[in-house]
PDB file as gemmi writes it, atoms N, CA and C in Angstrom:
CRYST1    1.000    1.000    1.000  90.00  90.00  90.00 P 1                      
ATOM      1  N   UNK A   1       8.911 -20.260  -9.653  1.00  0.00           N  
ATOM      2  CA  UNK A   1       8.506 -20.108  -8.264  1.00  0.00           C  
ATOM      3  C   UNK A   1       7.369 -19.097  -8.190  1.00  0.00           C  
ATOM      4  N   UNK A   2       6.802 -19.159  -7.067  1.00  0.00           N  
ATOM      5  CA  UNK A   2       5.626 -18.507  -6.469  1.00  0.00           C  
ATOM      6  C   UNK A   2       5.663 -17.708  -5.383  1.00  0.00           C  
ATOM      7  N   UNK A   3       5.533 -16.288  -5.726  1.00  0.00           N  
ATOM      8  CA  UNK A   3       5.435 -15.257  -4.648  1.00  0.00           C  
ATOM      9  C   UNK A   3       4.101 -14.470  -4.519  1.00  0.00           C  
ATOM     10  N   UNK A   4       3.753 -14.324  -2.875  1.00  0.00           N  
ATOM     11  CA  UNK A   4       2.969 -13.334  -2.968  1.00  0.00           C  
ATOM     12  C   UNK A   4       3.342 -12.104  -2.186  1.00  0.00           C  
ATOM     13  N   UNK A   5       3.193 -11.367  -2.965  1.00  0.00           N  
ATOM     14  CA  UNK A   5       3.140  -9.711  -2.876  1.00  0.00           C  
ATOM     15  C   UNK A   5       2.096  -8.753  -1.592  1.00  0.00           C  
ATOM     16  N   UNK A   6       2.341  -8.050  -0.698  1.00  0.00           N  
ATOM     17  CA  UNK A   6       1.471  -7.467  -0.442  1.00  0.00           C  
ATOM     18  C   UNK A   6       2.303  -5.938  -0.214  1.00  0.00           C  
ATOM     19  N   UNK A   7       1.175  -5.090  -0.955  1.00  0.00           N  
ATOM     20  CA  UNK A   7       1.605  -3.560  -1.138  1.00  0.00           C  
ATOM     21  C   UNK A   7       1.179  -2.611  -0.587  1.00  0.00           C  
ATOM     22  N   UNK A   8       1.461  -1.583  -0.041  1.00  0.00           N  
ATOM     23  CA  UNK A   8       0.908  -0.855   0.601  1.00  0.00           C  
ATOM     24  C   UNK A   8       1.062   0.449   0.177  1.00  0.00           C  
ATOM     25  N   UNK A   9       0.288   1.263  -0.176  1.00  0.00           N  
ATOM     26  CA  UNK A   9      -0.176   2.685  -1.275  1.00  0.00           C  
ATOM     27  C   UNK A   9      -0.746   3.524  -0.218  1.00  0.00           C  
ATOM     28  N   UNK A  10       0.248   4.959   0.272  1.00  0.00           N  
ATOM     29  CA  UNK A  10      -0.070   5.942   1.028  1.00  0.00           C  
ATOM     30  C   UNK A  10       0.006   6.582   0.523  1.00  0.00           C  
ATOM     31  N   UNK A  11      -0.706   8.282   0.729  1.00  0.00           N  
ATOM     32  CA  UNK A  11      -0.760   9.498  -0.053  1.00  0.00           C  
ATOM     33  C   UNK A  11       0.616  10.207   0.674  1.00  0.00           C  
ATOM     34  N   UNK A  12       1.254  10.839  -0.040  1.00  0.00           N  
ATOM     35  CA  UNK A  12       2.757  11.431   0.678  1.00  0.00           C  
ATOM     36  C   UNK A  12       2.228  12.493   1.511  1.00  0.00           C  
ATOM     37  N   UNK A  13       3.155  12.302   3.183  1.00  0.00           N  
ATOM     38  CA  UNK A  13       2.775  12.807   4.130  1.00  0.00           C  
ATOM     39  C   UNK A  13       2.127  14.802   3.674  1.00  0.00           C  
ATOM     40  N   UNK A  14       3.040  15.416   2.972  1.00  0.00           N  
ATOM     41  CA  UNK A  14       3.097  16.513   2.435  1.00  0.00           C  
ATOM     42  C   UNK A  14       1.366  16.686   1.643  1.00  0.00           C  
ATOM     43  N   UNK A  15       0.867  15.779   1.357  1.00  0.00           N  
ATOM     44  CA  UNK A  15      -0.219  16.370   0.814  1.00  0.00           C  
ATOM     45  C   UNK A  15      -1.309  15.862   1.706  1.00  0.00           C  
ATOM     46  N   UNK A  16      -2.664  16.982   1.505  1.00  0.00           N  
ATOM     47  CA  UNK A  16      -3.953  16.218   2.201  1.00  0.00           C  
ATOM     48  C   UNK A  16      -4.317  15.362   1.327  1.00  0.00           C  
ATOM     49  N   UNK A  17      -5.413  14.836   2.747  1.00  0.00           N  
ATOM     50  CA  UNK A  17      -6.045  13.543   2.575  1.00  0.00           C  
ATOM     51  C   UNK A  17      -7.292  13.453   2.867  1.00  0.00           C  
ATOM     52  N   UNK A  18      -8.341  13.894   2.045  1.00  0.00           N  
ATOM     53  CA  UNK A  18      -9.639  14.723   2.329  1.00  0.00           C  
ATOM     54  C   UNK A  18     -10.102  13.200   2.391  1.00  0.00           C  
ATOM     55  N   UNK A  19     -10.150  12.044   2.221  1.00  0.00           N  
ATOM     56  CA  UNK A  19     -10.820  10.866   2.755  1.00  0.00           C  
ATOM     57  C   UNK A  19     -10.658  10.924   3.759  1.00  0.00           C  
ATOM     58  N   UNK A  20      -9.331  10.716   4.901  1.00  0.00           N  
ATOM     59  CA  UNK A  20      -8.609  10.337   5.556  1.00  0.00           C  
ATOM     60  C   UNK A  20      -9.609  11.828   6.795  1.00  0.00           C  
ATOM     61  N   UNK A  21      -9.384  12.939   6.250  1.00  0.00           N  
ATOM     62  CA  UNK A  21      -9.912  13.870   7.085  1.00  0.00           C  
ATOM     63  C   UNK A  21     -11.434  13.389   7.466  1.00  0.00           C  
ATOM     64  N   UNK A  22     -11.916  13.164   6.527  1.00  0.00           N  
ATOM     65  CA  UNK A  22     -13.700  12.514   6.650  1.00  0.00           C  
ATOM     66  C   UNK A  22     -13.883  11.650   7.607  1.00  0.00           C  
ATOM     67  N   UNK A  23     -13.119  10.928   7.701  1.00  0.00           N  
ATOM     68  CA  UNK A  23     -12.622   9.497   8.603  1.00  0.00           C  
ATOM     69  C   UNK A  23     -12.457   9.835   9.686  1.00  0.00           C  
ATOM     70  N   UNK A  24     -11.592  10.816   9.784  1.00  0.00           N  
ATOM     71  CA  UNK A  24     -10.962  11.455  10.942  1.00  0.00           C  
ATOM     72  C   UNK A  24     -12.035  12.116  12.366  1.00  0.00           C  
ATOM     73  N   UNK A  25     -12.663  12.809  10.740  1.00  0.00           N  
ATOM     74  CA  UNK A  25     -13.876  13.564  11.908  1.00  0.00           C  
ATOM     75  C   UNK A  25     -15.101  12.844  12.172  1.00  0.00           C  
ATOM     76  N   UNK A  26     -15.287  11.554  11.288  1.00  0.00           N  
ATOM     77  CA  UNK A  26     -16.140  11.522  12.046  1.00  0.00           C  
ATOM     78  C   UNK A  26     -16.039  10.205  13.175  1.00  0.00           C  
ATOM     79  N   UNK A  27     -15.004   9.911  12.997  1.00  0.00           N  
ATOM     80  CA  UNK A  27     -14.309   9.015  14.527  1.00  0.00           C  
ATOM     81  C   UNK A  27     -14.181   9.994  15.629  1.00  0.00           C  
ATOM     82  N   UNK A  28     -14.435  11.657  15.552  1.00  0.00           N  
ATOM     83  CA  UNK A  28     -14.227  12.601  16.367  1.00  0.00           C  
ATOM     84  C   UNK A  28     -15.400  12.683  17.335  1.00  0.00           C  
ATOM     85  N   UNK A  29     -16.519  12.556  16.106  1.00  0.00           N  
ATOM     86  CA  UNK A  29     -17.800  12.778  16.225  1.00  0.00           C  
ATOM     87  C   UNK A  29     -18.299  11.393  16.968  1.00  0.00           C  
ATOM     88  N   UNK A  30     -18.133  10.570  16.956  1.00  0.00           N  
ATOM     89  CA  UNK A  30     -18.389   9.582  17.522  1.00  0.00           C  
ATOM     90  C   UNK A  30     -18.069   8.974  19.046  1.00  0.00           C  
ATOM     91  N   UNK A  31     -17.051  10.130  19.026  1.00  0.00           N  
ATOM     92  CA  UNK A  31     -16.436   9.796  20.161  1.00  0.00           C  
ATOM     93  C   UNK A  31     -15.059   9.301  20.822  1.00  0.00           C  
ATOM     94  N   UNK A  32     -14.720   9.237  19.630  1.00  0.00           N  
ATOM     95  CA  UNK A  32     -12.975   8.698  19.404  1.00  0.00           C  
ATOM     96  C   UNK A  32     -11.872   9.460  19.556  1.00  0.00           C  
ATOM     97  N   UNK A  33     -11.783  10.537  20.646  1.00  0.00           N  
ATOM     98  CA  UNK A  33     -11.225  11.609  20.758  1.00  0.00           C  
ATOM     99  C   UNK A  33      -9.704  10.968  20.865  1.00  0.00           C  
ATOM    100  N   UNK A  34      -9.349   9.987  21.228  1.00  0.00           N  
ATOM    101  CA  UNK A  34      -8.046   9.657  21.247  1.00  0.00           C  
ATOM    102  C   UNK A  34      -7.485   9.121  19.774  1.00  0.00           C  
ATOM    103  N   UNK A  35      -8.265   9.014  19.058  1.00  0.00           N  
ATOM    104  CA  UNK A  35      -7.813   8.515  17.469  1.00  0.00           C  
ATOM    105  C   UNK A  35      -7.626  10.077  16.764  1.00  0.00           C  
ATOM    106  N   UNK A  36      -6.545  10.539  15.853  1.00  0.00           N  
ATOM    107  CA  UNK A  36      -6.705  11.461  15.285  1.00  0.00           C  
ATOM    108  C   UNK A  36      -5.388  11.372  14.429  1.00  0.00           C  
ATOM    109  N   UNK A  37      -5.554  11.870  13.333  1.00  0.00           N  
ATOM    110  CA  UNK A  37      -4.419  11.950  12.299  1.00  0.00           C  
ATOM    111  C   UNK A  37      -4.416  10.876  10.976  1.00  0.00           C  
ATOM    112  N   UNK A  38      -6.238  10.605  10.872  1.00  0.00           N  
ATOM    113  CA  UNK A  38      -6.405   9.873   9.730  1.00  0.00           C  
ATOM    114  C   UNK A  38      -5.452   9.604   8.359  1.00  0.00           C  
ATOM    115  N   UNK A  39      -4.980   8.750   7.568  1.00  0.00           N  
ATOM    116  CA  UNK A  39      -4.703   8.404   6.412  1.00  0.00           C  
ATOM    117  C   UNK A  39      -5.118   7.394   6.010  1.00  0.00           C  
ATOM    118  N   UNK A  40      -5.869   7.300   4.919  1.00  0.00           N  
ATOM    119  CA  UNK A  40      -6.463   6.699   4.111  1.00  0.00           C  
ATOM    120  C   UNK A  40      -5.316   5.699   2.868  1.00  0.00           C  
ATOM    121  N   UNK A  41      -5.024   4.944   2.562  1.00  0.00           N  
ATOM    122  CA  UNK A  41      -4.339   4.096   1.317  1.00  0.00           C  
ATOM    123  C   UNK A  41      -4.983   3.070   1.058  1.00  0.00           C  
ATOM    124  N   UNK A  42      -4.302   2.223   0.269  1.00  0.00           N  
ATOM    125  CA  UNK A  42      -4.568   0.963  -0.564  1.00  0.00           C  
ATOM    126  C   UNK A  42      -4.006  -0.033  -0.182  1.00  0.00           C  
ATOM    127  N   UNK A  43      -4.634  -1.469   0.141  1.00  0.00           N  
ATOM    128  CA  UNK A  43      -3.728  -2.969  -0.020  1.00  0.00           C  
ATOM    129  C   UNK A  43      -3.989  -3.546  -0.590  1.00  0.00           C  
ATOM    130  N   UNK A  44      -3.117  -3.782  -1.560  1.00  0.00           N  
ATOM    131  CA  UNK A  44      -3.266  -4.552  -2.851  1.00  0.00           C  
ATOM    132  C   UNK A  44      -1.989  -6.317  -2.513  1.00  0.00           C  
ATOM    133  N   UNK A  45      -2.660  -7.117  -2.714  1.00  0.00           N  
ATOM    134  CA  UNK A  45      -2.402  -8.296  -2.626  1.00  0.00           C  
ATOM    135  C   UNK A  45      -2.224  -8.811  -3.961  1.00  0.00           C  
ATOM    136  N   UNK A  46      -1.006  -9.498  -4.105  1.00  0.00           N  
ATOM    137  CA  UNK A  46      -1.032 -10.363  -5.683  1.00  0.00           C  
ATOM    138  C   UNK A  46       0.278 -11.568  -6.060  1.00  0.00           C  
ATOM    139  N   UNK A  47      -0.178 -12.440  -6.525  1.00  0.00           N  
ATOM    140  CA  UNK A  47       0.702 -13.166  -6.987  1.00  0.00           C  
ATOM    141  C   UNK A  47       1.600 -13.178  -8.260  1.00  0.00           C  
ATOM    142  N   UNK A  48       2.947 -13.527  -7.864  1.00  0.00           N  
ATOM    143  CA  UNK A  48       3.806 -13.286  -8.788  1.00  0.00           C  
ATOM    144  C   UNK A  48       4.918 -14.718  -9.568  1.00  0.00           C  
ATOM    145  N   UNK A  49       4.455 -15.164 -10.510  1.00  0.00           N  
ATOM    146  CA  UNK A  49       5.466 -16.037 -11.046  1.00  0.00           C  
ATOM    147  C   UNK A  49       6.622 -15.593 -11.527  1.00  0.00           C  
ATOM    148  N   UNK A  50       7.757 -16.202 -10.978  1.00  0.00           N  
ATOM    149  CA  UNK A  50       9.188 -15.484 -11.574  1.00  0.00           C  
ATOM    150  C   UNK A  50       9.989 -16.769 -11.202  1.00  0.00           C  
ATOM    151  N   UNK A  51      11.275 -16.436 -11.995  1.00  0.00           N  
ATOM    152  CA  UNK A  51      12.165 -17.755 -11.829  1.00  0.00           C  
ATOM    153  C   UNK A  51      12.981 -17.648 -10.461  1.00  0.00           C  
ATOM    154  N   UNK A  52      13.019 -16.326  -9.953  1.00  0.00           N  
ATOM    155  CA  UNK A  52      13.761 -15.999  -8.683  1.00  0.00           C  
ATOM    156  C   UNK A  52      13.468 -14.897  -7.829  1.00  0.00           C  
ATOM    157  N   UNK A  53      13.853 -15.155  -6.540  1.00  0.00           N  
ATOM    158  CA  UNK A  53      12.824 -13.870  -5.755  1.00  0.00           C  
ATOM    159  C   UNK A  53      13.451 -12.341  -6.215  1.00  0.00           C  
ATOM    160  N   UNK A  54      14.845 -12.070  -6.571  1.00  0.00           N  
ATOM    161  CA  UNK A  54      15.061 -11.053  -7.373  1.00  0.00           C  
ATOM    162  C   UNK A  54      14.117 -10.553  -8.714  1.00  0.00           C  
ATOM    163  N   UNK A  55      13.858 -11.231  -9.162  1.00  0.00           N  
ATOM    164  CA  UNK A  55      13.353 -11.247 -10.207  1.00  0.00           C  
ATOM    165  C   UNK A  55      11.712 -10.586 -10.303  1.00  0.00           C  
ATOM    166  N   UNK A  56      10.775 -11.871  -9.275  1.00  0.00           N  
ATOM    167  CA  UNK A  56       9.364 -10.965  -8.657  1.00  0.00           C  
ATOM    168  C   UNK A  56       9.696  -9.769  -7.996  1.00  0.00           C  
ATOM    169  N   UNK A  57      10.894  -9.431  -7.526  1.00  0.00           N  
ATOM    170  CA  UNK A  57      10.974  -7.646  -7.058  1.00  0.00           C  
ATOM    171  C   UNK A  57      11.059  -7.007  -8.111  1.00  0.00           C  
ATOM    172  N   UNK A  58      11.529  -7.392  -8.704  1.00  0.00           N  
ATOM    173  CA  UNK A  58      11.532  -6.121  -9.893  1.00  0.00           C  
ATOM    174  C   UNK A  58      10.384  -5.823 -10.289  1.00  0.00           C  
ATOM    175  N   UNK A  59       9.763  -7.109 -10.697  1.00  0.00           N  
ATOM    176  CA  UNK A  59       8.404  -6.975 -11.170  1.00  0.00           C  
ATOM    177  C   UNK A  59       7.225  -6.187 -10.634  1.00  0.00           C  
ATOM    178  N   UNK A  60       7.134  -6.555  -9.226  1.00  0.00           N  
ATOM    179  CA  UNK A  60       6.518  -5.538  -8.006  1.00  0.00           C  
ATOM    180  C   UNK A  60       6.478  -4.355  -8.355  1.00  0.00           C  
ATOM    181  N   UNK A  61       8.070  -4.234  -7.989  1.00  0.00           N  
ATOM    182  CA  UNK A  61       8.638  -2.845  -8.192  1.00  0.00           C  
ATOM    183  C   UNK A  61       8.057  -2.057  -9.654  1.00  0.00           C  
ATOM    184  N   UNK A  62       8.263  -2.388 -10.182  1.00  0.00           N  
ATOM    185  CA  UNK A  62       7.717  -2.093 -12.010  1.00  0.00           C  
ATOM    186  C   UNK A  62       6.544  -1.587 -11.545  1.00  0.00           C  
ATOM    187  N   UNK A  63       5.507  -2.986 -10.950  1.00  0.00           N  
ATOM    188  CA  UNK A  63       3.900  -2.407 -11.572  1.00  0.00           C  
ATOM    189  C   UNK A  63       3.462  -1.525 -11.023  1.00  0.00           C  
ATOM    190  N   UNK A  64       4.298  -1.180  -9.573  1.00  0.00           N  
ATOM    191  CA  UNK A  64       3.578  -0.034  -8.229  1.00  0.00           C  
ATOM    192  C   UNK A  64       4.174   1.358  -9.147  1.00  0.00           C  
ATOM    193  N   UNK A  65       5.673   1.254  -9.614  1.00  0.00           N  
ATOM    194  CA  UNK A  65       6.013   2.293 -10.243  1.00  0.00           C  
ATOM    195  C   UNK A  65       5.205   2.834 -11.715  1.00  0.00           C  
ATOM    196  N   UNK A  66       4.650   1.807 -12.268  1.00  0.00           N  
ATOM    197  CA  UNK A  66       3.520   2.121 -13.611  1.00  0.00           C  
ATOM    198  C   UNK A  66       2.713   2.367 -13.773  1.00  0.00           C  
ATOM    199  N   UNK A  67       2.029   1.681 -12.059  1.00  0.00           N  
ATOM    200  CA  UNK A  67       0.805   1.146 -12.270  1.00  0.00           C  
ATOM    201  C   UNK A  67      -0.059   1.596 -11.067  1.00  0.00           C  
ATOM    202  N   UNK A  68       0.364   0.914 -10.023  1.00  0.00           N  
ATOM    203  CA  UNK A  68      -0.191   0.675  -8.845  1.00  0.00           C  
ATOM    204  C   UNK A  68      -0.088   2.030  -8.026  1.00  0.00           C  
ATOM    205  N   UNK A  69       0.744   2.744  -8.214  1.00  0.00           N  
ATOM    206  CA  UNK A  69       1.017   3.625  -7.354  1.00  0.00           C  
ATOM    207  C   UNK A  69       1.215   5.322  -8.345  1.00  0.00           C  
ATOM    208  N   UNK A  70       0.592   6.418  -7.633  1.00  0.00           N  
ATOM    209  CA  UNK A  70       0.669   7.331  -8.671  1.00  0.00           C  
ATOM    210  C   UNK A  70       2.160   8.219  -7.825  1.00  0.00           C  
ATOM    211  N   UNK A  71       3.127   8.228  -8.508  1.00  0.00           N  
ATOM    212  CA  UNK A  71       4.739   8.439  -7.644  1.00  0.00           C  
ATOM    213  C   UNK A  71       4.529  10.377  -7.346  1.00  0.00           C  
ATOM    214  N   UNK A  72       3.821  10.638  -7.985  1.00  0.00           N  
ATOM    215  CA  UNK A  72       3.185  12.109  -7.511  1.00  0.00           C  
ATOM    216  C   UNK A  72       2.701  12.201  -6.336  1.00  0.00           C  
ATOM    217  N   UNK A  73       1.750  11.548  -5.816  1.00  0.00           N  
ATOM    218  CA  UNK A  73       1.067  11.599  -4.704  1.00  0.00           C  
ATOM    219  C   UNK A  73       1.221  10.725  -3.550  1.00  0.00           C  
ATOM    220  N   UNK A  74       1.662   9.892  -3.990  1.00  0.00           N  
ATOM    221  CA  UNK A  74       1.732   8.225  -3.204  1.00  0.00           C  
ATOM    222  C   UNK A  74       2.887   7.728  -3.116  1.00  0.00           C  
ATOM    223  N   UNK A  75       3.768   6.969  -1.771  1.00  0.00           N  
ATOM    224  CA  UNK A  75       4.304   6.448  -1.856  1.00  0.00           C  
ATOM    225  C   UNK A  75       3.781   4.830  -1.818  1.00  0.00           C  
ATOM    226  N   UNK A  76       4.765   3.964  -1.800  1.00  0.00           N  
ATOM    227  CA  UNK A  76       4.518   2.422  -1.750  1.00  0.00           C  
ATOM    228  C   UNK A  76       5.681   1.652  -0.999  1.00  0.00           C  
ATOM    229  N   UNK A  77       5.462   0.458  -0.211  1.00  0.00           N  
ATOM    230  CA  UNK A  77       6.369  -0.470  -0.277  1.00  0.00           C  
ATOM    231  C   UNK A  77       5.502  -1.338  -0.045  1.00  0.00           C  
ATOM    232  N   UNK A  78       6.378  -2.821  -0.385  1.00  0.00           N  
ATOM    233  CA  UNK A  78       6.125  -3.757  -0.255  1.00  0.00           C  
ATOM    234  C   UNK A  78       6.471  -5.062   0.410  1.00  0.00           C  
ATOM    235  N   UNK A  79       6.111  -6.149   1.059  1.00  0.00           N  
ATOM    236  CA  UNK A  79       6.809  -7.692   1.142  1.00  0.00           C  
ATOM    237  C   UNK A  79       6.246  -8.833   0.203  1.00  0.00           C  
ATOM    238  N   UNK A  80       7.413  -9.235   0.187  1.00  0.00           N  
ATOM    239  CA  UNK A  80       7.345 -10.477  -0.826  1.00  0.00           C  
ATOM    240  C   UNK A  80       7.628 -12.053  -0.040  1.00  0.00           C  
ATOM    241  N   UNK A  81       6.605 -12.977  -0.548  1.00  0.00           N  
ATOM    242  CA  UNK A  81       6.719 -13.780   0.217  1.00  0.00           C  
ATOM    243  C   UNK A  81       6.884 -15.237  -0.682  1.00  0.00           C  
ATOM    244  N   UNK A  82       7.395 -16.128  -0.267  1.00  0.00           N  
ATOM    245  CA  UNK A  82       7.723 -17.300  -1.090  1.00  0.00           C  
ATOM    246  C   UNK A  82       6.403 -17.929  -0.852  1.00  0.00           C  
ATOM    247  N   UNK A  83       6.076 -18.705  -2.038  1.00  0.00           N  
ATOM    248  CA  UNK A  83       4.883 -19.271  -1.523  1.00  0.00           C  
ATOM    249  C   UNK A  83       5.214 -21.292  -1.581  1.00  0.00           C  
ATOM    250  N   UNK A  84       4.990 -21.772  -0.788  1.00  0.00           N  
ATOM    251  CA  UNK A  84       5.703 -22.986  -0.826  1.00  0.00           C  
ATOM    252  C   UNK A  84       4.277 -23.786  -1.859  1.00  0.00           C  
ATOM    253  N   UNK A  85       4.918 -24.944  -2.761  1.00  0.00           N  
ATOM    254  CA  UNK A  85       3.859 -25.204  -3.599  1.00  0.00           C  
ATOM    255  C   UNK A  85       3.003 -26.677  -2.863  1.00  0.00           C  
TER     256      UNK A  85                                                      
END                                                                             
């Protein structure tokens, strides 16, 4: 079977986010006084072959924990979606 994955990679609330601040100010500067409290992350999209939807979670799970995601700085979750063939 066929799943697709979409992940989502935030910096943990506890630390800055000097992109996210850049962003921040200059949506300030622009005029965006009602937007404030920038964070910046990642969406990573991907397909997963596995024999069962247990199975592509783990896998997910694995690559954000190895790979995709640095567990120091970042959290992650994800949805998994069946993909009909």
């Amino acid at each position: 079977m066929k799943f697709k994955a979409e992940i989502e990679v935030m910096p943990h609330d506890a630390l800055l986010d000097p992109q996210g601040k850049a962003v921040g100010l200059g949506l300030q500067q622009m005029g965006y006084h009602q937007i404030g409290q920038v964070r910046i992350g990642k969406h990573i999209r991907l397909e997963v072959e596995a024999e069962t939807e247990a199975a592509a979670h783990a896998a997910v799970q694995e690559a954000c924990e190895k790979l995709l995601a640095n567990p120091i700085m970042e959290s992650f979750r994800f949805s998994l979606h069946h993909i009909s063939a």
